[in-house]
Amino acid sequence: MRATYHLKMVFTDVDYPNFIALFFQRTPSPDDNFDKIELLDDDKTDFSRIRCPHCKWQPKSFSRWMCASGGFPEFYFEACGTSWNTFETRGICPTCNHKWRYTSCLRCDKFSLHEDWYEIRDE
């Protein structure tokens, strides 16, 4: 089967606000065999216990992050471009299986350790 590629454009505002990265990414074919991460059901993900350590913003089930290459603080340059809710997989990209150590807040744009987003409550 012939491989197809698509152009990806990634905007970043971490270190360089006007930086745009263009790269080609292979489009998976139906014959590709991926070990998929099973997404958790919204019922199982308790978003009320997840909040930004800096500004206390709480993500919703429809909030999306992108597996994107970048510098500080993670310095990961083999990202796949997948868009998903990082808290449904505990920071693991469902396409390339990279475990993101840091998560940026969609409200205040600050990075925090992914595990620091989860509140611990006494029960």
mmCIF file of C-alpha atoms in Angstrom:
data_model
loop_
_atom_site.group_PDB
_atom_site.id
_atom_site.type_symbol
_atom_site.label_atom_id
_atom_site.label_comp_id
_atom_site.label_asym_id
_atom_site.label_seq_id
_atom_site.Cartn_x
_atom_site.Cartn_y
_atom_site.Cartn_z
ATOM 1 C CA MET A 1 0.000 0.000 0.000
ATOM 2 C CA ARG A 2 1.267 3.455 -0.900
ATOM 3 C CA ALA A 3 2.020 5.776 2.017
ATOM 4 C CA THR A 4 0.479 9.236 2.047
ATOM 5 C CA TYR A 5 1.764 12.266 3.893
ATOM 6 C CA HIS A 6 0.096 15.428 5.077
ATOM 7 C CA LEU A 7 1.503 18.796 6.014
ATOM 8 C CA LYS A 8 1.327 19.721 9.704
ATOM 9 C CA MET A 9 1.630 23.271 10.983
ATOM 10 C CA VAL A 10 2.387 23.759 14.675
ATOM 11 C CA PHE A 11 2.200 27.140 16.388
ATOM 12 C CA THR A 12 4.031 27.573 19.652
ATOM 13 C CA ASP A 13 4.205 30.433 22.103
ATOM 14 C CA VAL A 14 6.467 28.869 24.703
ATOM 15 C CA ASP A 15 9.848 30.370 23.796
ATOM 16 C CA TYR A 16 9.220 31.974 20.416
ATOM 17 C CA PRO A 17 5.744 33.540 20.112
ATOM 18 C CA ASN A 18 5.914 33.915 16.329
ATOM 19 C CA PHE A 19 7.523 30.544 15.571
ATOM 20 C CA ILE A 20 5.654 28.253 13.184
ATOM 21 C CA ALA A 21 6.919 24.735 12.498
ATOM 22 C CA LEU A 22 5.989 23.010 9.242
ATOM 23 C CA PHE A 23 6.643 19.324 8.782
ATOM 24 C CA PHE A 24 5.334 16.361 6.872
ATOM 25 C CA GLN A 25 3.727 13.543 8.785
ATOM 26 C CA ARG A 26 2.874 10.135 7.407
ATOM 27 C CA THR A 27 -0.844 9.469 7.414
ATOM 28 C CA PRO A 28 -1.516 6.054 8.985
ATOM 29 C CA SER A 29 -3.000 3.517 6.603
ATOM 30 C CA PRO A 30 -5.664 0.957 7.566
ATOM 31 C CA ASP A 31 -2.941 -1.724 7.427
ATOM 32 C CA ASP A 32 -0.846 -0.053 10.136
ATOM 33 C CA ASN A 33 -0.848 -1.888 13.448
ATOM 34 C CA PHE A 34 -0.824 0.455 16.441
ATOM 35 C CA ASP A 35 -0.918 -0.385 20.109
ATOM 36 C CA LYS A 36 -3.634 2.059 21.103
ATOM 37 C CA ILE A 37 -4.028 3.569 24.537
ATOM 38 C CA GLU A 38 -7.573 2.967 25.707
ATOM 39 C CA LEU A 39 -9.239 6.293 26.390
ATOM 40 C CA LEU A 40 -11.095 6.474 29.647
ATOM 41 C CA ASP A 41 -14.828 7.105 29.619
ATOM 42 C CA ASP A 42 -15.857 10.620 30.644
ATOM 43 C CA ASP A 43 -17.718 8.998 33.522
ATOM 44 C CA LYS A 44 -14.464 7.555 34.844
ATOM 45 C CA THR A 45 -12.406 10.753 34.508
ATOM 46 C CA ASP A 46 -13.264 12.969 37.462
ATOM 47 C CA PHE A 47 -12.467 16.416 36.059
ATOM 48 C CA SER A 48 -13.547 18.042 39.338
ATOM 49 C CA ARG A 49 -10.298 16.723 40.855
ATOM 50 C CA ILE A 50 -8.085 18.105 38.074
ATOM 51 C CA ARG A 51 -6.940 21.725 38.059
ATOM 52 C CA CYS A 52 -4.003 23.895 37.019
ATOM 53 C CA PRO A 53 -1.568 24.233 39.934
ATOM 54 C CA HIS A 54 -0.999 27.908 38.979
ATOM 55 C CA CYS A 55 -4.410 29.446 38.203
ATOM 56 C CA LYS A 56 -6.752 26.636 39.407
ATOM 57 C CA TRP A 57 -8.499 26.361 35.992
ATOM 58 C CA GLN A 58 -10.316 23.043 35.539
ATOM 59 C CA PRO A 59 -10.273 21.292 32.153
ATOM 60 C CA LYS A 60 -13.461 19.848 30.682
ATOM 61 C CA SER A 61 -13.929 16.613 28.761
ATOM 62 C CA PHE A 62 -13.832 18.606 25.494
ATOM 63 C CA SER A 63 -10.517 20.392 26.329
ATOM 64 C CA ARG A 64 -7.734 19.384 23.920
ATOM 65 C CA TRP A 65 -3.936 19.354 24.001
ATOM 66 C CA MET A 66 -1.599 18.529 21.125
ATOM 67 C CA CYS A 67 1.338 16.149 20.956
ATOM 68 C CA ALA A 68 3.708 18.799 19.577
ATOM 69 C CA SER A 69 7.487 19.043 19.457
ATOM 70 C CA GLY A 70 8.988 21.761 21.565
ATOM 71 C CA GLY A 71 11.752 22.961 23.793
ATOM 72 C CA PHE A 72 11.485 23.949 27.424
ATOM 73 C CA PRO A 73 10.441 22.318 29.696
ATOM 74 C CA GLU A 74 10.149 18.880 28.049
ATOM 75 C CA PHE A 75 12.554 19.069 25.081
ATOM 76 C CA TYR A 76 10.687 16.401 23.087
ATOM 77 C CA PHE A 77 11.141 16.608 19.307
ATOM 78 C CA GLU A 78 9.455 13.443 17.981
ATOM 79 C CA ALA A 79 5.820 14.438 18.517
ATOM 80 C CA CYS A 80 3.084 12.977 16.308
ATOM 81 C CA GLY A 81 0.583 15.876 16.159
ATOM 82 C CA THR A 82 -2.339 14.084 17.830
ATOM 83 C CA SER A 83 -4.980 16.235 19.535
ATOM 84 C CA TRP A 84 -6.690 14.715 22.593
ATOM 85 C CA ASN A 85 -7.637 15.333 26.213
ATOM 86 C CA THR A 86 -4.423 14.602 28.083
ATOM 87 C CA PHE A 87 -6.286 13.852 31.319
ATOM 88 C CA GLU A 88 -8.224 10.979 29.746
ATOM 89 C CA THR A 89 -4.933 9.087 29.317
ATOM 90 C CA ARG A 90 -2.996 10.507 32.288
ATOM 91 C CA GLY A 91 -0.613 12.386 29.988
ATOM 92 C CA ILE A 92 0.106 9.594 27.491
ATOM 93 C CA CYS A 93 -0.403 10.364 23.796
ATOM 94 C CA PRO A 94 -2.875 7.796 22.405
ATOM 95 C CA THR A 95 -1.078 7.672 19.034
ATOM 96 C CA CYS A 96 2.680 7.603 19.739
ATOM 97 C CA ASN A 97 2.524 6.550 23.436
ATOM 98 C CA HIS A 98 4.813 9.378 24.594
ATOM 99 C CA LYS A 99 4.223 10.103 28.291
ATOM 100 C CA TRP A 100 4.179 13.849 28.709
ATOM 101 C CA ARG A 101 5.864 14.876 31.946
ATOM 102 C CA TYR A 102 4.612 18.478 31.708
ATOM 103 C CA THR A 103 1.200 19.887 30.777
ATOM 104 C CA SER A 104 0.507 23.494 29.827
ATOM 105 C CA CYS A 105 -2.600 25.248 31.073
ATOM 106 C CA LEU A 106 -5.017 26.279 28.332
ATOM 107 C CA ARG A 107 -5.947 29.325 30.409
ATOM 108 C CA CYS A 108 -2.718 30.768 31.883
ATOM 109 C CA ASP A 109 -0.234 29.060 29.461
ATOM 110 C CA LYS A 110 2.069 27.989 32.315
ATOM 111 C CA PHE A 111 3.654 24.529 32.407
ATOM 112 C CA SER A 112 3.348 22.214 35.403
ATOM 113 C CA LEU A 113 4.246 18.621 36.058
ATOM 114 C CA HIS A 114 1.313 16.602 34.748
ATOM 115 C CA GLU A 115 0.889 14.747 38.042
ATOM 116 C CA ASP A 116 0.608 18.070 39.924
ATOM 117 C CA TRP A 117 -2.742 18.717 38.186
ATOM 118 C CA TYR A 118 -4.459 15.914 40.128
ATOM 119 C CA GLU A 119 -5.892 16.973 43.475
ATOM 120 C CA ILE A 120 -5.582 14.593 46.371
ATOM 121 C CA ARG A 121 -8.637 14.692 48.582
ATOM 122 C CA ASP A 122 -9.121 13.014 51.909
ATOM 123 C CA GLU A 123 -12.083 10.689 51.696
#
